[in-house]
């Protein structure tokens, strides 16, 4: 009789454990739609706030004639040796001063007003937002206030010209940006271009309200593209694409996309890419189906991502309904794409700073 009681107790415990597990799976599958909607809403709210900040408007500034490719100065020729410019070489406070002189050294438009352990570049916001305007004179320029400031706490640029066109470089820069003495964000850029490893860039912008956008991109035998938007320790958006070069083509090795608590991942399997899987807070959603739709199919690309306009994701929930990420994100997706396109180029900062740095260095 005692033995039967033990068997009955074990049976009841086993049934209870099975029931809990079953309920947890049903709950996790049923919560995918609500979790995704909540995560997308949090992301949309963040992107709406970001798009209305002065920092985002700074990121939209670009210069097609220079930027992260570090175009050479028109006033000096380069040889095949490496040049190194450090923060100590260019430290000081430089103020924009309107001049009728056209062309030539960019230093004609800046006056060193003070010594400093940092490099501070003060110029009118209208000139900073349109770098080409630095070299154009209007009588009203004399009335402009130098209300836009780059404050560099780090600068290390090592570069050379190769066969007149191709560039090799290592670059490391950190700067605070302020407008009217109000902080709008902190920018960090690390980039390199070598014959062995190809082109790599890591850029980060910390907005004044502490949202952080990060971009990592690398070519070479292993190509990686990572785009992240954080709110403190919380990841609002992260997309990662990894490809391996084989037989002259870039073959996808792993792809993942995270929106809040929801993560979608597809990895290279034994013979081809495995089916994409979706998780909520780390729990696999066994009844959900994810289809990765390639909008552009090109085996030479190193960045087949949603951010790069190359794919979309269709999610079918356990209730049979479905949606795509582009539908869910709406206008926020365009904000994300614009944000990372600007961070990849980063010419809003480098177009001014690098030209000033080169002229200071070459005229010493």
Short mmCIF file of C-alpha atoms in Angstrom, two decimals:
data_model
loop_
_atom_site.label_atom_id
_atom_site.label_comp_id
_atom_site.label_asym_id
_atom_site.label_seq_id
_atom_site.Cartn_x
_atom_site.Cartn_y
_atom_site.Cartn_z
CA UNK A 1 0.00 0.00 0.00
CA UNK A 2 2.89 2.33 0.86
CA UNK A 3 4.56 1.55 -2.49
CA UNK A 4 1.36 2.42 -4.40
CA UNK A 5 1.17 5.76 -2.56
CA UNK A 6 4.74 6.60 -3.63
CA UNK A 7 4.00 5.71 -7.28
CA UNK A 8 0.84 7.83 -7.18
CA UNK A 9 2.72 10.80 -5.72
CA UNK A 10 5.42 10.55 -8.39
CA UNK A 11 2.78 10.36 -11.09
CA UNK A 12 1.04 13.47 -9.79
CA UNK A 13 4.36 15.39 -9.60
CA UNK A 14 5.24 14.33 -13.16
CA UNK A 15 1.84 15.44 -14.44
CA UNK A 16 2.17 18.77 -12.65
CA UNK A 17 5.62 19.38 -14.17
CA UNK A 18 4.36 18.46 -17.66
CA UNK A 19 1.35 20.74 -17.20
CA UNK A 20 3.53 23.68 -16.13
CA UNK A 21 5.88 23.17 -19.05
CA UNK A 22 3.00 22.93 -21.49
CA UNK A 23 1.38 26.07 -20.09
CA UNK A 24 4.69 27.95 -20.24
CA UNK A 25 5.15 27.02 -23.91
CA UNK A 26 1.61 28.10 -24.73
CA UNK A 27 2.09 31.33 -22.81
CA UNK A 28 5.42 32.08 -24.48
CA UNK A 29 3.99 31.45 -27.96
CA UNK A 30 0.91 33.53 -27.25
CA UNK A 31 2.98 36.39 -25.86
CA UNK A 32 5.12 36.82 -29.02
CA UNK A 33 2.67 39.18 -30.71
CA UNK A 34 2.20 41.36 -27.63
CA UNK A 35 5.94 41.32 -26.82
CA UNK A 36 6.82 42.33 -30.37
CA UNK A 37 4.20 45.07 -30.42
CA UNK A 38 5.41 46.43 -27.07
CA UNK A 39 9.05 46.31 -28.17
CA UNK A 40 8.27 48.04 -31.46
CA UNK A 41 6.28 50.72 -29.62
CA UNK A 42 9.24 51.41 -27.31
CA UNK A 43 11.56 51.62 -30.33
CA UNK A 44 9.18 53.91 -32.22
CA UNK A 45 8.94 56.22 -29.21
CA UNK A 46 12.72 56.37 -28.93
CA UNK A 47 13.25 57.04 -32.65
CA UNK A 48 10.64 59.81 -32.57
CA UNK A 49 12.51 61.47 -29.69
CA UNK A 50 15.88 61.00 -31.40
CA UNK A 51 14.68 62.44 -34.71
CA UNK A 52 13.65 65.65 -32.92
CA UNK A 53 17.00 66.22 -31.19
CA UNK A 54 19.70 68.67 -32.23
CA UNK A 55 22.11 65.73 -32.22
CA UNK A 56 20.17 63.96 -34.96
CA UNK A 57 20.17 67.11 -37.07
CA UNK A 58 23.96 67.25 -36.62
CA UNK A 59 24.22 63.70 -37.92
CA UNK A 60 22.26 64.62 -41.05
CA UNK A 61 24.98 67.08 -42.08
CA UNK A 62 27.21 65.67 -44.81
CA UNK A 63 29.85 66.77 -47.27
CA UNK A 64 30.10 64.83 -50.52
CA UNK A 65 33.65 66.04 -51.14
CA UNK A 66 35.19 64.55 -48.01
CA UNK A 67 34.32 62.51 -44.98
CA UNK A 68 35.26 59.14 -43.58
CA UNK A 69 37.38 58.48 -46.67
CA UNK A 70 39.61 61.38 -45.61
CA UNK A 71 40.12 63.11 -48.93
CA UNK A 72 43.53 64.71 -49.30
CA UNK A 73 44.17 68.43 -49.06
CA UNK A 74 44.41 70.29 -52.32
CA UNK A 75 47.31 72.35 -51.02
CA UNK A 76 49.89 69.61 -50.51
CA UNK A 77 51.06 66.42 -52.16
CA UNK A 78 51.46 63.13 -50.32
CA UNK A 79 54.17 60.54 -50.76
CA UNK A 80 54.09 56.83 -50.00
CA UNK A 81 55.25 57.23 -46.39
CA UNK A 82 52.89 57.25 -43.46
CA UNK A 83 51.91 60.54 -41.83
CA UNK A 84 50.81 60.59 -38.20
CA UNK A 85 48.79 63.40 -36.65
CA UNK A 86 48.15 63.28 -32.90
CA UNK A 87 45.96 65.46 -30.70
CA UNK A 88 49.08 67.15 -29.31
CA UNK A 89 49.97 68.29 -32.86
CA UNK A 90 46.68 70.15 -33.36
CA UNK A 91 45.68 71.14 -29.82
CA UNK A 92 44.33 74.63 -29.26
CA UNK A 93 41.19 76.73 -29.68
CA UNK A 94 40.38 77.71 -33.27
CA UNK A 95 37.70 80.30 -34.08
CA UNK A 96 36.09 80.85 -37.46
CA UNK A 97 36.72 84.29 -38.96
CA UNK A 98 35.00 85.46 -42.13
CA UNK A 99 37.38 86.37 -44.93
CA UNK A 100 37.01 87.39 -48.55
CA UNK A 101 39.87 85.09 -49.54
CA UNK A 102 38.72 82.13 -51.60
CA UNK A 103 40.29 78.66 -51.68
CA UNK A 104 43.67 77.68 -50.30
CA UNK A 105 44.35 76.53 -46.76
CA UNK A 106 41.32 76.14 -44.52
CA UNK A 107 43.34 77.90 -41.81
CA UNK A 108 42.70 81.15 -43.65
CA UNK A 109 39.22 80.91 -42.20
CA UNK A 110 40.26 80.09 -38.62
CA UNK A 111 42.29 81.93 -36.00
CA UNK A 112 44.00 80.22 -33.08
CA UNK A 113 42.66 82.14 -30.10
CA UNK A 114 43.99 80.14 -27.15
CA UNK A 115 46.18 77.24 -26.07
CA UNK A 116 44.50 74.06 -24.86
CA UNK A 117 45.29 70.41 -24.22
CA UNK A 118 42.24 69.64 -26.36
CA UNK A 119 41.33 70.75 -29.86
CA UNK A 120 38.35 73.10 -29.90
CA UNK A 121 36.89 74.29 -33.21
CA UNK A 122 34.31 77.08 -32.96
CA UNK A 123 32.30 78.07 -36.04
CA UNK A 124 28.83 79.29 -36.99
CA UNK A 125 26.17 76.59 -37.07
CA UNK A 126 25.18 77.54 -40.62
CA UNK A 127 28.75 76.87 -41.75
CA UNK A 128 29.02 73.60 -39.82
CA UNK A 129 25.79 72.30 -41.33
CA UNK A 130 27.04 73.12 -44.81
CA UNK A 131 30.85 72.60 -44.83
CA UNK A 132 31.17 73.87 -48.40
CA UNK A 133 29.94 77.27 -47.18
CA UNK A 134 33.16 77.66 -45.20
CA UNK A 135 34.89 78.64 -48.43
CA UNK A 136 32.20 81.04 -49.58
CA UNK A 137 32.06 84.61 -48.37
CA UNK A 138 29.01 86.77 -47.82
CA UNK A 139 29.18 90.21 -46.19
CA UNK A 140 26.74 89.00 -43.56
CA UNK A 141 29.24 86.31 -42.48
CA UNK A 142 30.98 88.90 -40.30
CA UNK A 143 27.84 89.04 -38.15
CA UNK A 144 27.68 85.26 -37.57
CA UNK A 145 28.32 83.95 -34.05
CA UNK A 146 30.63 80.99 -33.50
CA UNK A 147 27.91 79.07 -31.71
CA UNK A 148 28.84 75.55 -32.88
CA UNK A 149 31.75 73.78 -31.19
CA UNK A 150 33.71 70.56 -31.72
CA UNK A 151 35.78 69.66 -28.65
CA UNK A 152 38.19 66.83 -29.40
CA UNK A 153 39.51 64.77 -26.50
CA UNK A 154 41.14 62.20 -28.80
CA UNK A 155 42.70 62.34 -32.25
CA UNK A 156 45.09 59.83 -33.79
CA UNK A 157 45.33 59.70 -37.57
CA UNK A 158 47.93 57.55 -39.34
CA UNK A 159 47.65 57.45 -43.13
CA UNK A 160 49.32 57.33 -46.52
CA UNK A 161 48.52 57.51 -50.21
CA UNK A 162 48.98 54.41 -52.36
CA UNK A 163 49.17 54.54 -56.16
CA UNK A 164 47.67 58.04 -56.10
CA UNK A 165 44.13 56.89 -55.36
CA UNK A 166 43.84 54.10 -52.80
CA UNK A 167 44.23 55.05 -49.15
CA UNK A 168 45.53 53.15 -46.15
CA UNK A 169 44.82 54.60 -42.73
CA UNK A 170 44.15 54.12 -39.02
CA UNK A 171 41.92 56.70 -37.39
CA UNK A 172 40.70 57.28 -33.83
CA UNK A 173 38.72 60.35 -32.81
CA UNK A 174 36.44 61.37 -29.94
CA UNK A 175 34.58 64.68 -29.82
CA UNK A 176 31.84 66.44 -27.94
CA UNK A 177 29.52 68.64 -30.01
CA UNK A 178 27.63 71.61 -28.59
CA UNK A 179 25.42 74.33 -30.05
CA UNK A 180 24.83 77.60 -28.19
CA UNK A 181 26.79 76.11 -25.25
CA UNK A 182 24.30 73.24 -24.99
CA UNK A 183 25.58 69.67 -25.31
CA UNK A 184 23.99 67.83 -28.24
CA UNK A 185 26.05 64.64 -28.17
CA UNK A 186 29.36 62.80 -28.12
CA UNK A 187 30.86 61.24 -31.21
CA UNK A 188 33.50 58.50 -31.39
CA UNK A 189 34.98 57.09 -34.59
CA UNK A 190 37.54 54.35 -35.10
CA UNK A 191 38.29 53.33 -38.67
CA UNK A 192 40.99 51.71 -40.76
CA UNK A 193 41.68 50.64 -44.29
CA UNK A 194 44.45 48.13 -45.00
CA UNK A 195 45.37 45.81 -47.83
CA UNK A 196 45.19 42.80 -45.50
CA UNK A 197 41.97 43.49 -43.56
CA UNK A 198 40.07 45.84 -45.86
CA UNK A 199 37.87 48.65 -44.58
CA UNK A 200 36.58 48.79 -41.01
CA UNK A 201 34.68 51.45 -39.09
CA UNK A 202 33.21 51.62 -35.61
CA UNK A 203 31.23 54.77 -34.81
CA UNK A 204 29.10 55.76 -31.85
CA UNK A 205 26.94 58.76 -31.07
CA UNK A 206 25.66 59.36 -27.54
CA UNK A 207 22.71 61.73 -27.65
CA UNK A 208 22.21 64.33 -24.93
CA UNK A 209 19.23 62.35 -23.58
CA UNK A 210 21.53 59.28 -23.35
CA UNK A 211 20.18 57.26 -26.27
CA UNK A 212 23.17 55.59 -27.95
CA UNK A 213 23.54 54.62 -31.61
CA UNK A 214 26.42 52.33 -32.58
CA UNK A 215 27.58 51.11 -35.96
CA UNK A 216 30.24 48.50 -36.72
CA UNK A 217 31.10 47.62 -40.29
CA UNK A 218 33.94 45.59 -41.78
CA UNK A 219 34.80 44.16 -45.16
CA UNK A 220 37.43 41.50 -45.80
CA UNK A 221 37.24 37.71 -45.69
CA UNK A 222 34.77 37.96 -42.81
CA UNK A 223 32.33 40.82 -43.37
CA UNK A 224 30.34 42.16 -40.43
CA UNK A 225 27.66 44.83 -40.16
CA UNK A 226 26.14 45.64 -36.74
CA UNK A 227 23.62 48.39 -36.02
CA UNK A 228 22.49 49.06 -32.44
CA UNK A 229 20.24 51.56 -30.67
CA UNK A 230 20.35 51.46 -26.86
CA UNK A 231 18.50 53.23 -24.08
CA UNK A 232 20.94 52.85 -21.22
CA UNK A 233 21.42 49.13 -20.68
CA UNK A 234 18.32 48.24 -22.72
CA UNK A 235 18.76 47.22 -26.35
CA UNK A 236 15.95 48.75 -28.40
CA UNK A 237 17.25 47.60 -31.78
CA UNK A 238 20.17 45.48 -32.94
CA UNK A 239 20.77 44.00 -36.37
CA UNK A 240 23.84 41.91 -37.13
CA UNK A 241 24.88 40.42 -40.45
CA UNK A 242 27.98 38.23 -40.85
CA UNK A 243 29.24 36.84 -44.15
CA UNK A 244 32.24 34.71 -45.12
CA UNK A 245 34.02 35.14 -48.44
CA UNK A 246 34.23 31.93 -50.49
CA UNK A 247 34.98 31.53 -54.20
CA UNK A 248 34.81 35.28 -54.68
CA UNK A 249 31.35 35.55 -53.13
CA UNK A 250 30.09 36.67 -49.75
CA UNK A 251 28.06 33.87 -48.19
CA UNK A 252 25.83 34.62 -45.23
CA UNK A 253 27.08 32.94 -42.07
CA UNK A 254 24.75 34.36 -39.43
CA UNK A 255 21.99 36.93 -39.22
CA UNK A 256 20.13 38.24 -36.20
CA UNK A 257 17.69 41.02 -35.44
CA UNK A 258 16.65 42.09 -31.96
CA UNK A 259 13.79 44.45 -31.11
CA UNK A 260 13.46 44.75 -27.36
CA UNK A 261 12.68 41.30 -25.88
CA UNK A 262 12.24 39.68 -29.29
CA UNK A 263 15.22 38.16 -31.10
CA UNK A 264 15.25 36.50 -34.52
CA UNK A 265 18.31 34.52 -35.54
CA UNK A 266 19.40 32.43 -38.51
CA UNK A 267 22.71 30.54 -38.60
CA UNK A 268 24.71 28.55 -41.10
CA UNK A 269 23.70 24.88 -40.90
CA UNK A 270 25.49 21.70 -42.03
CA UNK A 271 24.51 22.19 -45.67
CA UNK A 272 22.92 25.64 -45.90
CA UNK A 273 21.28 28.29 -43.76
CA UNK A 274 19.06 26.92 -41.01
CA UNK A 275 15.50 28.15 -40.64
CA UNK A 276 15.17 31.38 -38.70
CA UNK A 277 14.11 31.03 -35.08
CA UNK A 278 12.40 33.60 -32.88
CA UNK A 279 12.82 34.03 -29.12
CA UNK A 280 11.02 36.11 -26.50
CA UNK A 281 13.18 36.89 -23.46
CA UNK A 282 15.34 33.91 -24.43
CA UNK A 283 12.41 31.47 -24.82
CA UNK A 284 12.08 29.78 -28.23
CA UNK A 285 8.69 30.36 -29.84
CA UNK A 286 8.05 26.90 -31.28
CA UNK A 287 4.80 27.78 -33.07
CA UNK A 288 5.98 31.00 -34.72
CA UNK A 289 7.33 31.14 -38.26
CA UNK A 290 9.84 33.70 -39.53
CA UNK A 291 10.59 34.21 -43.20
CA UNK A 292 13.57 36.33 -44.21
CA UNK A 293 12.73 37.98 -47.52
CA UNK A 294 15.67 39.17 -49.59
CA UNK A 295 14.63 42.32 -51.45
CA UNK A 296 17.97 42.51 -53.27
CA UNK A 297 19.93 39.32 -53.97
CA UNK A 298 23.61 40.05 -54.61
CA UNK A 299 26.32 37.63 -53.50
CA UNK A 300 28.93 40.40 -53.67
CA UNK A 301 27.28 42.47 -50.94
CA UNK A 302 28.72 42.47 -47.44
CA UNK A 303 25.65 43.95 -45.76
CA UNK A 304 22.35 42.25 -46.59
CA UNK A 305 20.42 43.90 -43.78
CA UNK A 306 17.10 45.59 -43.14
CA UNK A 307 18.99 48.82 -42.38
CA UNK A 308 20.74 48.60 -45.75
CA UNK A 309 17.43 48.21 -47.65
CA UNK A 310 18.33 44.65 -48.69
CA UNK A 311 15.78 42.50 -46.81
CA UNK A 312 12.58 42.33 -44.82
CA UNK A 313 11.27 39.89 -42.21
CA UNK A 314 7.82 38.33 -42.26
CA UNK A 315 6.56 36.87 -38.97
CA UNK A 316 3.60 34.49 -38.78
CA UNK A 317 2.21 34.14 -35.25
CA UNK A 318 0.67 31.02 -33.77
CA UNK A 319 -2.84 32.43 -34.39
CA UNK A 320 -2.17 32.42 -38.14
CA UNK A 321 -1.85 36.20 -38.56
CA UNK A 322 1.33 37.69 -39.99
CA UNK A 323 3.16 40.99 -40.40
CA UNK A 324 6.49 42.34 -41.63
CA UNK A 325 9.08 44.40 -39.78
CA UNK A 326 8.77 47.24 -42.30
CA UNK A 327 5.02 47.39 -41.62
CA UNK A 328 5.53 47.38 -37.86
CA UNK A 329 8.33 49.95 -37.78
CA UNK A 330 6.78 52.35 -40.30
CA UNK A 331 8.53 55.73 -40.44
CA UNK A 332 10.88 54.72 -37.62
CA UNK A 333 12.68 52.41 -40.04
CA UNK A 334 13.57 55.34 -42.29
CA UNK A 335 14.86 57.24 -39.26
CA UNK A 336 17.00 54.24 -38.31
CA UNK A 337 18.33 53.91 -41.87
CA UNK A 338 19.18 57.61 -42.09
CA UNK A 339 20.80 57.56 -38.66
CA UNK A 340 23.16 54.71 -39.52
CA UNK A 341 23.91 55.95 -43.03
CA UNK A 342 25.15 59.16 -41.40
CA UNK A 343 27.15 57.30 -38.77
CA UNK A 344 28.76 55.14 -41.45
CA UNK A 345 29.91 58.22 -43.36
CA UNK A 346 30.46 60.56 -40.38
CA UNK A 347 31.45 63.36 -42.74
CA UNK A 348 29.62 65.99 -40.67
CA UNK A 349 32.61 65.97 -38.32
CA UNK A 350 35.55 64.70 -40.35
CA UNK A 351 35.00 67.06 -43.28
CA UNK A 352 35.89 70.05 -41.10
CA UNK A 353 38.19 68.60 -38.46
CA UNK A 354 40.43 66.51 -40.72
CA UNK A 355 41.08 69.36 -43.13
CA UNK A 356 41.97 71.73 -40.29
CA UNK A 357 44.15 69.06 -38.67
CA UNK A 358 46.04 68.43 -41.89
CA UNK A 359 46.68 72.12 -42.55
CA UNK A 360 47.93 72.67 -38.97
CA UNK A 361 50.18 69.63 -39.23
CA UNK A 362 51.55 70.38 -42.71
CA UNK A 363 52.25 74.04 -41.94
CA UNK A 364 54.27 73.35 -38.79
#
